[in-house]
């Protein structure tokens, strides 16, 4: 075997591609999982703070509008899902935009104003400050996890490189031993042929002198 042998070189390239695919697969899965985790955590933080705030203001509006018996169940006019959709778009809604697109219209008089008031009130509250702090903590955690993933990938790449070097050295050793065996066999054959030639000369010489 030679290091320049096409079959050997092809095998090395296959191994490198296999290793790089493994590294990419590991990194891609971790990044996707990390992003999904971030979205889940952010959603949880928002739901804990803003959604409850919006629903609280809505309940106050319902009690004010219908002090005794409301004609409809409050959750049928404005549900937790509606509040969550608004929560996810709170930056746009706080400026008065997209409310009609999300809800389709006011199911109870003063609903839009109540929602924007509730969001703006939340944006200036300690709850919102806590929300921002929670998001910063999440981002720090995500960044650290990303750095850890990068480090693992680099370690894996280095391990793959060292394995490739070890394979190269092993292949070189095998090639060297094979070359030495071939050289020794060639030398032994030459020596054998030389001995046979000398023997043949002696026979010819003996035959000619004895005749």
Backbone as CSV, one residue per row, in Angstrom:
resi,resn,N_x,N_y,N_z,CA_x,CA_y,CA_z,C_x,C_y,C_z
1,UNK,0.848,-1.209,0.000,0.000,0.000,0.000,0.877,1.250,0.000
2,UNK,0.453,2.241,-0.780,1.188,3.502,-0.840,0.255,4.635,-0.451
3,UNK,0.836,5.700,0.139,0.013,6.858,0.523,-0.564,7.559,-0.695
4,UNK,0.023,7.310,-1.857,-0.487,7.920,-3.084,-1.445,6.985,-3.821
5,UNK,-1.702,5.807,-3.246,-2.595,4.836,-3.864,-4.010,5.425,-3.962
6,UNK,-4.634,5.414,-5.152,-5.960,6.029,-5.331,-7.017,5.456,-4.391
7,UNK,-6.982,4.139,-4.187,-7.954,3.511,-3.294,-7.821,4.001,-1.871
8,UNK,-6.573,4.152,-1.417,-6.323,4.629,-0.051,-6.782,6.074,0.098
9,UNK,-6.432,6.917,-0.889,-6.817,8.334,-0.835,-8.338,8.484,-0.840
10,UNK,-9.020,7.642,-1.641,-10.482,7.703,-1.691,-11.084,7.343,-0.338
11,UNK,-10.515,6.334,0.316,-11.004,5.908,1.626,-10.816,7.004,2.668
12,UNK,-9.659,7.690,2.621,-9.388,8.796,3.549,-10.416,9.909,3.365
13,UNK,-10.715,10.257,2.103,-11.689,11.315,1.829,-13.075,10.923,2.337
14,UNK,-13.417,9.639,2.177,-14.715,9.169,2.677,-14.805,9.318,4.189
15,UNK,-13.714,8.972,4.875,-13.688,9.082,6.335,-13.822,10.536,6.767
16,UNK,-13.125,11.438,6.040,-13.194,12.865,6.387,-14.612,13.387,6.214
17,UNK,-15.257,13.008,5.097,-16.624,13.446,4.850,-17.567,12.896,5.904
18,UNK,-17.325,11.629,6.295,-18.154,10.996,7.316,-18.043,11.760,8.631
19,UNK,-16.807,12.118,8.990,-16.569,12.852,10.241,-17.206,14.230,10.191
20,UNK,-17.043,14.926,9.040,-17.604,16.275,8.930,-19.124,16.227,8.977
21,UNK,-19.727,15.163,8.396,-21.184,15.009,8.456,-21.653,14.820,9.885
22,UNK,-20.891,14.035,10.648,-21.230,13.797,12.056,-21.176,15.098,12.831
23,UNK,-20.099,15.886,12.616,-19.931,17.167,13.314,-21.074,18.105,12.962
24,UNK,-21.405,18.189,11.642,-22.484,19.074,11.219,-23.811,18.631,11.824
25,UNK,-24.042,17.305,11.802,-25.298,16.780,12.325,-25.457,17.091,13.809
26,UNK,-24.380,16.871,14.575,-24.418,17.158,16.011,-24.670,18.646,16.246
27,UNK,-23.890,19.495,15.538,-24.020,20.943,15.714,-25.388,21.446,15.300
28,UNK,-25.893,20.948,14.163,-27.193,21.398,13.670,-28.305,21.020,14.635
29,UNK,-28.253,19.765,15.122,-29.289,19.331,16.061,-29.263,20.166,17.331
30,UNK,-28.052,20.455,17.822,-27.947,21.239,19.059,-28.456,22.660,18.845
31,UNK,-28.109,23.266,17.686,-28.545,24.638,17.435,-30.066,24.716,17.298
32,UNK,-30.654,23.727,16.612,-32.114,23.705,16.462,-32.783,23.535,17.819
33,UNK,-32.248,22.597,18.608,-32.801,22.357,19.948,-32.654,23.593,20.822
34,UNK,-31.499,24.275,20.693,-31.252,25.485,21.483,-32.236,26.583,21.117
35,UNK,-32.455,26.787,19.799,-33.384,27.815,19.348,-34.802,27.495,19.803
36,UNK,-35.174,26.224,19.701,-36.517,25.806,20.134,-36.691,26.041,21.629
37,UNK,-35.641,25.722,22.392,-35.680,25.928,23.841,-35.828,27.411,24.163
38,UNK,-35.104,28.250,23.418,-35.182,29.698,23.647,-36.602,30.202,23.393
39,UNK,-37.199,29.761,22.281,-38.552,30.199,21.949,-39.550,29.750,23.016
40,UNK,-39.363,28.527,23.510,-40.262,28.022,24.553,-40.134,28.834,25.835
41,UNK,-38.891,29.144,26.209,-38.665,29.899,27.442,-39.204,31.321,27.318
42,UNK,-38.977,31.955,26.152,-39.480,33.309,25.946,-41.010,33.317,26.001
43,UNK,-41.618,32.304,25.375,-43.080,32.214,25.391,-43.595,32.061,26.815
44,UNK,-42.894,31.252,27.591,-43.306,31.034,28.985,-43.223,32.334,29.780
45,UNK,-42.130,33.079,29.569,-41.950,34.350,30.282,-43.048,35.334,29.906
46,UNK,-43.331,35.443,28.601,-44.371,36.363,28.150,-45.734,35.974,28.709
47,UNK,-46.019,34.686,28.658,-47.329,34.222,29.116,-47.523,34.492,30.600
48,UNK,-46.446,34.349,31.358,-46.538,34.563,32.801,-46.829,36.021,33.139
49,UNK,-46.317,36.939,32.321,-46.426,38.362,32.658,-47.520,39.088,31.869
50,UNK,-47.292,39.255,30.565,-48.177,40.110,29.775,-49.579,39.541,29.612
51,UNK,-49.681,38.236,29.348,-51.008,37.644,29.135,-51.900,37.833,30.352
52,UNK,-51.355,37.577,31.528,-52.128,37.760,32.755,-52.541,39.221,32.928
53,UNK,-51.649,40.143,32.548,-51.952,41.569,32.670,-53.112,41.956,31.758
54,UNK,-53.081,41.487,30.509,-54.148,41.800,29.552,-55.478,41.211,30.016
55,UNK,-55.454,39.962,30.449,-56.682,39.317,30.916,-57.251,40.023,32.147
56,UNK,-56.353,40.491,33.008,-56.793,41.216,34.201,-57.523,42.498,33.843
57,UNK,-56.971,43.263,32.886,-57.631,44.496,32.447,-58.957,44.187,31.747
58,UNK,-58.995,43.094,31.008,-60.236,42.710,30.321,-61.328,42.357,31.335
59,UNK,-60.973,41.612,32.354,-61.960,41.239,33.381,-62.514,42.476,34.083
60,UNK,-61.623,43.459,34.302,-62.074,44.723,34.914,-63.074,45.429,34.007
61,UNK,-62.790,45.421,32.678,-63.691,46.048,31.701,-65.048,45.348,31.689
62,UNK,-65.056,44.022,31.725,-66.313,43.259,31.701,-67.161,43.601,32.927
63,UNK,-66.533,43.631,34.093,-67.268,43.934,35.330,-67.819,45.360,35.301
64,UNK,-67.051,46.255,34.677,-67.495,47.652,34.591,-68.647,47.789,33.593
65,UNK,-68.555,47.048,32.477,-69.586,47.134,31.434,-70.852,46.390,31.830
66,UNK,-70.671,45.221,32.447,-71.814,44.399,32.864,-71.691,44.110,34.359
67,UNK,-72.125,45.048,35.193,-71.960,44.894,36.654,-72.693,43.682,37.227
68,UNK,-73.790,43.301,36.598,-74.563,42.183,37.170,-74.409,40.918,36.331
69,UNK,-75.258,40.799,35.292,-75.233,39.592,34.458,-74.762,39.912,33.047
70,UNK,-73.546,39.474,32.644,-73.109,39.709,31.263,-73.908,38.830,30.308
71,UNK,-74.285,39.344,29.131,-75.096,38.556,28.180,-74.326,37.374,27.587
72,UNK,-73.023,37.444,27.648,-72.198,36.349,27.119,-71.151,35.971,28.158
73,UNK,-70.655,34.760,28.030,-69.529,34.374,28.879,-68.314,35.198,28.478
74,UNK,-67.640,35.832,29.441,-66.485,36.676,29.109,-65.453,35.984,28.223
75,UNK,-65.219,34.677,28.462,-64.190,33.972,27.679,-64.610,33.773,26.223
76,UNK,-65.946,33.899,25.951,-66.403,33.783,24.564,-66.190,35.079,23.791
77,UNK,-66.073,36.175,24.508,-65.843,37.468,23.864,-64.359,37.763,23.679
78,UNK,-63.568,37.285,24.619,-62.122,37.523,24.554,-61.448,36.413,25.365
79,UNK,-60.780,35.521,24.663,-60.253,34.319,25.312,-58.777,34.466,25.681
80,UNK,-58.306,33.488,26.392,-56.879,33.438,26.740,-56.024,33.342,25.468
81,UNK,-56.528,32.614,24.459,-55.802,32.501,23.188,-55.694,33.860,22.506
82,UNK,-56.783,34.655,22.561,-56.736,36.016,22.002,-55.667,36.839,22.719
83,UNK,-55.668,36.729,24.040,-54.684,37.478,24.834,-53.263,37.039,24.495
84,UNK,-53.092,35.734,24.242,-51.759,35.217,23.916,-51.297,35.712,22.545
85,UNK,-52.223,35.772,21.574,-51.873,36.296,20.252,-51.442,37.759,20.348
86,UNK,-52.132,38.509,21.185,-51.770,39.920,21.389,-50.431,40.022,22.107
87,UNK,-50.243,39.161,23.093,-48.988,39.157,23.846,-47.791,38.947,22.925
88,UNK,-47.926,37.990,21.983,-46.814,37.688,21.076,-46.506,38.850,20.140
89,UNK,-47.496,39.736,19.944,-47.304,40.898,19.061,-47.404,42.208,19.837
90,UNK,-47.011,42.151,21.117,-47.277,43.297,21.993,-46.593,44.582,21.534
91,UNK,-45.427,44.487,20.875,-44.740,45.714,20.455,-45.545,46.455,19.394
92,UNK,-46.194,45.715,18.485,-47.022,46.346,17.450,-48.353,46.808,18.025
93,UNK,-48.932,45.974,18.878,-50.240,46.295,19.460,-50.158,47.518,20.356
94,UNK,-49.027,47.689,21.054,-48.887,48.822,21.971,-48.926,50.152,21.231
95,UNK,-48.660,50.133,19.924,-48.744,51.357,19.126,-50.116,51.503,18.461
96,UNK,-51.036,50.592,18.799,-52.388,50.667,18.256,-52.573,49.919,16.951
97,UNK,-51.546,49.229,16.468,-51.621,48.527,15.188,-51.996,47.064,15.383
98,UNK,-52.597,46.472,14.319,-52.852,45.028,14.213,-53.917,44.474,15.167
99,UNK,-54.488,45.276,16.029,-55.510,44.732,16.933,-56.714,44.207,16.156
100,UNK,-57.155,44.982,15.168,-58.315,44.557,14.384,-57.989,43.300,13.584
101,UNK,-56.735,43.200,13.112,-56.333,42.008,12.356,-56.341,40.775,13.251
102,UNK,-55.945,40.945,14.496,-55.881,39.808,15.416,-57.265,39.403,15.902
103,UNK,-58.073,40.389,16.296,-59.367,40.090,16.927,-60.551,40.154,15.966
104,UNK,-60.379,40.869,14.853,-61.476,41.006,13.892,-62.431,42.138,14.220
105,UNK,-62.407,42.623,15.436,-63.277,43.713,15.843,-63.425,43.729,17.353
106,UNK,-64.114,44.744,17.856,-64.317,44.855,19.301,-65.547,44.046,19.701
107,UNK,-65.343,43.020,20.480,-66.471,42.199,20.935,-67.178,42.826,22.133
108,UNK,-66.543,43.828,22.708,-67.118,44.551,23.837,-66.605,45.992,23.753
109,UNK,-67.473,46.983,23.945,-67.037,48.379,23.821,-65.837,48.698,24.725
110,UNK,-64.856,49.380,24.136,-63.681,49.782,24.909,-62.597,48.716,24.997
111,UNK,-62.787,47.578,24.282,-61.816,46.479,24.378,-60.438,46.885,23.860
112,UNK,-60.396,47.534,22.680,-59.105,47.912,22.100,-58.344,48.862,23.026
113,UNK,-59.089,49.859,23.532,-58.452,50.836,24.427,-57.952,50.149,25.700
114,UNK,-58.748,49.212,26.214,-58.348,48.477,27.424,-57.066,47.683,27.184
115,UNK,-56.993,47.058,26.008,-55.813,46.245,25.686,-54.567,47.116,25.566
116,UNK,-54.663,48.201,24.789,-53.486,49.066,24.613,-53.091,49.716,25.935
117,UNK,-54.088,50.085,26.737,-53.781,50.651,28.058,-53.084,49.614,28.928
118,UNK,-53.601,48.386,28.881,-53.004,47.312,29.677,-51.568,47.025,29.266
119,UNK,-51.320,47.011,27.947,-49.959,46.731,27.463,-49.013,47.862,27.837
120,UNK,-49.447,49.095,27.603,-48.580,50.232,27.936,-48.311,50.310,29.435
121,UNK,-49.325,49.946,30.218,-49.132,49.906,31.672,-48.108,48.835,32.034
122,UNK,-48.212,47.703,31.355,-47.265,46.603,31.601,-45.842,46.990,31.198
123,UNK,-45.718,47.740,30.083,-44.394,48.146,29.596,-43.668,49.063,30.582
124,UNK,-44.415,49.701,31.483,-43.802,50.598,32.466,-43.820,49.999,33.875
125,UNK,-44.083,48.717,33.951,-44.216,48.081,35.264,-42.953,47.331,35.671
126,UNK,-42.874,46.995,36.952,-41.780,46.151,37.447,-41.849,44.757,36.819
127,UNK,-43.072,44.354,36.484,-43.259,43.058,35.833,-42.529,43.016,34.494
128,UNK,-42.616,44.133,33.741,-41.929,44.195,32.443,-40.415,44.195,32.631
129,UNK,-39.956,44.918,33.657,-38.516,44.919,33.942,-38.035,43.505,34.256
130,UNK,-38.857,42.779,35.013,-38.516,41.390,35.327,-38.519,40.537,34.057
131,UNK,-39.490,40.836,33.190,-39.574,40.134,31.904,-38.289,40.330,31.102
132,UNK,-37.809,41.577,31.040,-36.568,41.861,30.307,-35.382,41.154,30.952
133,UNK,-35.349,41.165,32.280,-34.254,40.491,32.996,-34.287,38.987,32.728
134,UNK,-35.496,38.419,32.705,-35.636,36.985,32.419,-35.143,36.660,31.012
135,UNK,-35.496,37.535,30.053,-35.046,37.315,28.676,-33.526,37.415,28.566
136,UNK,-32.935,38.350,29.304,-31.472,38.467,29.301,-30.833,37.201,29.867
137,UNK,-31.434,36.672,30.931,-30.924,35.418,31.511,-31.021,34.274,30.507
138,UNK,-32.147,34.252,29.788,-32.319,33.219,28.767,-31.246,33.347,27.693
139,UNK,-30.997,34.603,27.242,-30.010,34.827,26.186,-28.616,34.433,26.648
140,UNK,-28.291,34.760,27.898,-26.982,34.377,28.445,-26.847,32.860,28.450
141,UNK,-27.918,32.192,28.861,-27.912,30.724,28.887,-27.750,30.153,27.485
142,UNK,-28.458,30.751,26.511,-28.362,30.300,25.117,-26.951,30.510,24.584
143,UNK,-26.383,31.696,24.868,-25.021,31.995,24.398,-24.018,31.010,24.974
144,UNK,-24.170,30.700,26.267,-23.245,29.767,26.908,-23.377,28.376,26.294
145,UNK,-24.622,27.986,26.047,-24.846,26.667,25.441,-24.256,26.618,24.033
146,UNK,-24.372,27.739,23.303,-23.806,27.807,21.953,-22.287,27.680,21.999
147,UNK,-21.665,28.393,22.959,-20.209,28.312,23.103,-19.777,26.900,23.473
148,UNK,-20.544,26.272,24.362,-20.236,24.887,24.747,-20.332,23.960,23.539
149,UNK,-21.361,24.196,22.715,-21.538,23.376,21.512,-20.378,23.570,20.549
150,UNK,-19.966,24.848,20.373,-18.834,25.131,19.485,-17.577,24.431,19.978
151,UNK,-17.371,24.459,21.293,-16.183,23.823,21.876,-16.214,22.315,21.637
152,UNK,-17.379,21.713,21.833,-17.516,20.270,21.609,-17.235,19.931,20.147
153,UNK,-17.743,20.772,19.237,-17.525,20.525,17.808,-16.040,20.622,17.454
154,UNK,-15.369,21.634,18.025,-13.937,21.788,17.745,-13.143,20.607,18.303
155,UNK,-13.530,20.157,19.508,-12.859,18.999,20.095,-13.077,17.759,19.226
156,UNK,-14.292,17.634,18.699,-14.593,16.490,17.841,-13.778,16.567,16.545
157,UNK,-13.679,17.776,15.977,-12.895,17.959,14.757,-11.427,17.615,14.998
158,UNK,-10.892,18.062,16.153,-9.493,17.777,16.476,-9.288,16.277,16.675
159,UNK,-10.255,15.641,17.325,-10.164,14.192,17.527,-10.176,13.467,16.181
160,UNK,-11.036,13.927,15.274,-11.103,13.322,13.941,-9.800,13.541,13.181
161,UNK,-9.222,14.745,13.342,-7.957,15.048,12.657,-6.840,14.142,13.169
162,UNK,-6.784,13.972,14.498,-5.746,13.120,15.086,-5.914,11.665,14.647
163,UNK,-7.171,11.232,14.544,-7.417,9.869,14.071,-6.953,9.714,12.626
164,UNK,-7.200,10.759,11.815,-6.763,10.718,10.417,-5.240,10.660,10.330
165,UNK,-4.571,11.457,11.198,-3.101,11.437,11.232,-2.606,10.054,11.638
166,UNK,-3.265,9.473,12.648,-2.875,8.134,13.108,-3.053,7.112,11.992
167,UNK,-4.160,7.245,11.230,-4.373,6.331,10.105,-3.290,6.503,9.049
168,UNK,-2.920,7.775,8.807,-1.860,8.043,7.827,-0.547,7.407,8.258
169,UNK,-0.219,7.580,9.550,1.036,7.019,10.071,1.015,5.495,10.012
170,UNK,-0.129,4.917,10.355,-0.253,3.459,10.308,-0.106,2.962,8.875
171,UNK,-0.765,3.664,7.954,-0.674,3.284,6.544,0.757,3.420,6.035
172,UNK,1.438,4.496,6.483,2.832,4.698,6.078,3.704,3.569,6.609
173,UNK,3.447,3.168,7.869,4.215,2.072,8.464,4.007,0.768,7.713
174,UNK,2.737,0.504,7.360,2.432,-0.711,6.592,3.121,-0.670,5.234
175,UNK,3.061,0.499,4.593,3.694,0.650,3.277,5.204,0.456,3.375
176,UNK,5.814,1.011,4.434,7.268,0.863,4.619,7.648,-0.597,4.842
177,UNK,6.862,-1.299,5.680,7.169,-2.713,5.938,7.001,-3.556,4.676
178,UNK,5.972,-3.221,3.908,5.752,-3.949,2.660,6.903,-3.701,1.689
179,UNK,7.354,-2.435,1.632,8.473,-2.100,0.741,9.734,-2.849,1.153
180,UNK,9.995,-2.917,2.489,11.178,-3.635,2.978,11.095,-5.125,2.639
181,UNK,9.886,-5.705,2.809,9.731,-7.120,2.479,9.976,-7.363,0.993
182,UNK,9.456,-6.427,0.181,9.648,-6.557,-1.270,11.120,-6.447,-1.635
183,UNK,11.816,-5.480,-0.995,13.245,-5.303,-1.266,14.039,-6.535,-0.845
184,UNK,13.716,-7.083,0.344,14.421,-8.274,0.831,14.164,-9.469,-0.080
185,UNK,12.898,-9.613,-0.508,12.566,-10.717,-1.414,13.301,-10.571,-2.734
186,UNK,13.399,-9.321,-3.207,14.110,-9.067,-4.465,15.595,-9.379,-4.323
187,UNK,16.168,-8.944,-3.178,17.592,-9.223,-2.930,17.843,-10.727,-2.815
188,UNK,16.919,-11.429,-2.119,17.066,-12.885,-1.968,16.986,-13.580,-3.316
189,UNK,16.082,-13.103,-4.183,15.940,-13.688,-5.512,17.190,-13.449,-6.348
190,UNK,17.717,-12.217,-6.259,18.943,-11.906,-7.002,20.102,-12.777,-6.524
191,UNK,20.193,-12.957,-5.203,21.267,-13.779,-4.638,21.131,-15.234,-5.102
192,UNK,19.883,-15.711,-5.098,19.631,-17.081,-5.545,20.004,-17.247,-7.011
193,UNK,19.613,-16.259,-7.821,19.922,-16.317,-9.254,21.427,-16.253,-9.494
194,UNK,22.109,-15.414,-8.669,23.563,-15.300,-8.804,24.245,-16.626,-8.451
195,UNK,23.764,-17.260,-7.380,24.328,-18.554,-6.967,24.109,-19.608,-8.043
196,UNK,22.908,-19.587,-8.634,22.612,-20.553,-9.692,23.490,-20.301,-10.907
197,UNK,23.708,-19.010,-11.221,24.568,-18.669,-12.365,25.996,-19.128,-12.111
198,UNK,26.487,-18.902,-10.883,27.848,-19.337,-10.527,27.951,-20.853,-10.606
199,UNK,26.903,-21.526,-10.136,26.905,-22.993,-10.163,26.924,-23.507,-11.602
200,UNK,26.139,-22.849,-12.453,26.103,-23.241,-13.867,27.462,-23.038,-14.525
201,UNK,28.145,-21.937,-14.159,29.479,-21.669,-14.714,30.454,-22.758,-14.297
202,UNK,30.340,-23.148,-13.027,31.241,-24.191,-12.520,31.009,-25.515,-13.250
203,UNK,29.739,-25.820,-13.502,29.416,-27.069,-14.209,29.979,-27.040,-15.629
204,UNK,29.781,-25.905,-16.294,30.288,-25.764,-17.670,31.806,-25.880,-17.690
205,UNK,32.445,-25.213,-16.718,33.908,-25.243,-16.645,34.409,-26.662,-16.377
206,UNK,33.720,-27.376,-15.467,34.134,-28.741,-15.119,33.966,-29.666,-16.324
207,UNK,32.874,-29.465,-17.044,32.597,-30.306,-18.213,33.642,-30.088,-19.305
208,UNK,34.008,-28.821,-19.513,34.969,-28.499,-20.581,36.379,-28.981,-20.239
209,UNK,36.766,-28.934,-19.006,38.123,-29.345,-18.609,38.232,-30.850,-18.536
210,UNK,37.151,-31.510,-18.185,37.199,-32.964,-18.052,37.106,-33.631,-19.414
211,UNK,36.598,-32.970,-20.373,36.451,-33.529,-21.711,37.733,-33.457,-22.456
